[in-house]
Amino acid sequence: MDFPFRRAWILVRGAIPYAIHRAAVYGALCLGIFSYLWMLAIVGAVFGSMAFWTLFVGSAGVALLIGMGGFVSAYLLYRRRMGHVAILTELAAEGQLPGGISQVKWAEGRVLHYFGGLAGLLDVRRLVRETLRDLDRNLFDSAAVLPMPGLEGGSRFAWHVADFSIGHLEEAFAAYAFRARNDNIYESVRAAILIYCQCWKSMLSRAITLTWLGYAFGLSVSVVCLIPLGMLAWATPASWAVARFALFATGLLIGYFVKSALFDPCASAAMALAFLEESEILAPDPEWERKVEAACPAYAELKEKASVRRPAKRSRVRKAPKDSAQ
């Protein structure tokens, strides 16, 4: 198993304007959480730690109740991830991006053109995730790609590890769909799943490795940041327990932000390149389609939607002239 990190880094450098936009969105989210957390810490310092925890748990419960986490994950973050994949795929396929339009607008137009909006984006995401989970539990043995003996035979631990890595596979399938340039996104994703079935060990192994590397990278950044923050927390009075917690959470937020801004784009590019290379030598196999359709209800739904061609929303993305500058 190899990772084309060097080529991935070249693609990421070509998409720096969008990477800055993506980092700004993640940074704004982290800054909002940071500000709210420290506002609660001030309240806790004045009225006691019970007030802090009451507001903290209460606001978390309200956010969970109204689905704030899902909204932020889908509307703010997932759309940016897919837009980034669209740019990276274009750079990998054409070597350049269209001139005369910002990368942010181009990426948003590409996502809108193929997915038809947030509802279509989330529908494809749901079908891909459910299909991959069913594949892992019914046809494949994810424990076979983990470097841990004794996990064979449908280990729940291996299932959970694979579930945490689904995001990287989603990006790989999206890269295939963007390169296919088929307005029927369901058909493109269906073909990507059938190709994945023929190289699932190598692709899942890459996805799991990138997931662990990402967590390790983010945790390492957090640990480095927690050293000065811990010294600051140690110097604060013991009665300011909520401030110490806020400092600890700040270190974790910094690690999450740096991972999202630096590591995740490189991981997206590496997965896209790896799967696009596999798709050049593999094609959808009817035999695999029969197996997947029998084992995965979500795939049957995906195939049904792929058979109904719906015109995608027209975007204003312009084709790049052959001699245009990147």
Short mmCIF file of N, CA and C in Angstrom, two decimals, residues 131-132 135 139-140 173 190-201 203 275 282 285 287-289 291-293 296 299:
data_model
loop_
_atom_site.label_atom_id
_atom_site.label_comp_id
_atom_site.label_asym_id
_atom_site.label_seq_id
_atom_site.Cartn_x
_atom_site.Cartn_y
_atom_site.Cartn_z
N THR A 131 -24.56 1.82 2.32
CA THR A 131 -24.05 0.75 1.48
C THR A 131 -22.69 0.25 1.98
N LEU A 132 -21.80 1.17 2.34
CA LEU A 132 -20.49 0.77 2.83
C LEU A 132 -20.59 0.00 4.14
N LEU A 135 -21.82 -3.47 3.25
CA LEU A 135 -20.74 -4.23 2.61
C LEU A 135 -19.77 -4.76 3.66
N LEU A 139 -20.38 -8.63 3.32
CA LEU A 139 -19.55 -9.20 2.26
C LEU A 139 -18.05 -9.17 2.58
N PHE A 140 -17.60 -8.14 3.26
CA PHE A 140 -16.18 -7.97 3.51
C PHE A 140 -15.86 -8.20 4.98
N PHE A 173 -15.09 8.45 -3.77
CA PHE A 173 -16.21 8.25 -4.70
C PHE A 173 -16.60 9.57 -5.36
N ARG A 190 -22.85 4.80 -8.12
CA ARG A 190 -23.09 3.35 -8.26
C ARG A 190 -21.88 2.68 -8.89
N ALA A 191 -21.35 3.28 -9.95
CA ALA A 191 -20.18 2.72 -10.61
C ALA A 191 -18.97 2.74 -9.67
N ALA A 192 -18.82 3.82 -8.89
CA ALA A 192 -17.69 3.93 -7.96
C ALA A 192 -17.74 2.82 -6.91
N ILE A 193 -18.94 2.51 -6.44
CA ILE A 193 -19.08 1.44 -5.43
C ILE A 193 -18.68 0.09 -6.01
N LEU A 194 -19.07 -0.19 -7.25
CA LEU A 194 -18.72 -1.47 -7.88
C LEU A 194 -17.22 -1.57 -8.13
N ILE A 195 -16.58 -0.46 -8.44
CA ILE A 195 -15.12 -0.47 -8.58
C ILE A 195 -14.47 -0.68 -7.22
N TYR A 196 -15.01 -0.03 -6.20
CA TYR A 196 -14.47 -0.19 -4.84
C TYR A 196 -14.52 -1.64 -4.38
N CYS A 197 -15.57 -2.34 -4.75
CA CYS A 197 -15.71 -3.74 -4.33
C CYS A 197 -14.55 -4.60 -4.83
N GLN A 198 -13.92 -4.20 -5.93
CA GLN A 198 -12.83 -4.98 -6.49
C GLN A 198 -11.46 -4.59 -5.91
N CYS A 199 -11.41 -3.49 -5.18
CA CYS A 199 -10.14 -3.06 -4.58
C CYS A 199 -10.37 -2.60 -3.14
N TRP A 200 -11.36 -3.20 -2.48
CA TRP A 200 -11.78 -2.70 -1.17
C TRP A 200 -10.69 -2.82 -0.12
N LYS A 201 -9.87 -3.87 -0.21
CA LYS A 201 -8.84 -4.04 0.81
C LYS A 201 -7.83 -2.90 0.79
N MET A 203 -8.17 0.11 -0.63
CA MET A 203 -8.78 1.41 -0.39
C MET A 203 -9.20 1.57 1.06
N PHE A 275 -7.88 6.34 -5.69
CA PHE A 275 -9.07 5.71 -6.28
C PHE A 275 -9.17 5.97 -7.77
N LEU A 282 -9.85 -0.72 -13.51
CA LEU A 282 -11.01 -1.51 -13.13
C LEU A 282 -12.28 -0.90 -13.71
N ASP A 285 -18.34 -4.30 -12.41
CA ASP A 285 -18.52 -5.72 -12.73
C ASP A 285 -19.96 -6.13 -12.42
N GLU A 287 -21.21 -9.00 -11.99
CA GLU A 287 -21.25 -10.03 -10.96
C GLU A 287 -21.22 -9.41 -9.57
N TRP A 288 -20.39 -8.40 -9.40
CA TRP A 288 -20.35 -7.69 -8.11
C TRP A 288 -21.65 -6.95 -7.86
N GLU A 289 -22.25 -6.44 -8.92
CA GLU A 289 -23.50 -5.72 -8.74
C GLU A 289 -24.58 -6.63 -8.16
N LYS A 291 -24.11 -9.23 -6.26
CA LYS A 291 -23.78 -9.49 -4.86
C LYS A 291 -24.12 -8.29 -3.98
N VAL A 292 -23.74 -7.11 -4.42
CA VAL A 292 -23.97 -5.91 -3.61
C VAL A 292 -25.46 -5.62 -3.49
N GLU A 293 -26.20 -5.78 -4.56
CA GLU A 293 -27.64 -5.50 -4.51
C GLU A 293 -28.35 -6.45 -3.57
N CYS A 296 -27.08 -5.28 0.17
CA CYS A 296 -27.17 -3.88 0.62
C CYS A 296 -28.47 -3.25 0.12
N TYR A 299 -27.97 0.08 -1.60
CA TYR A 299 -27.47 0.05 -2.97
C TYR A 299 -28.62 -0.18 -3.95
#
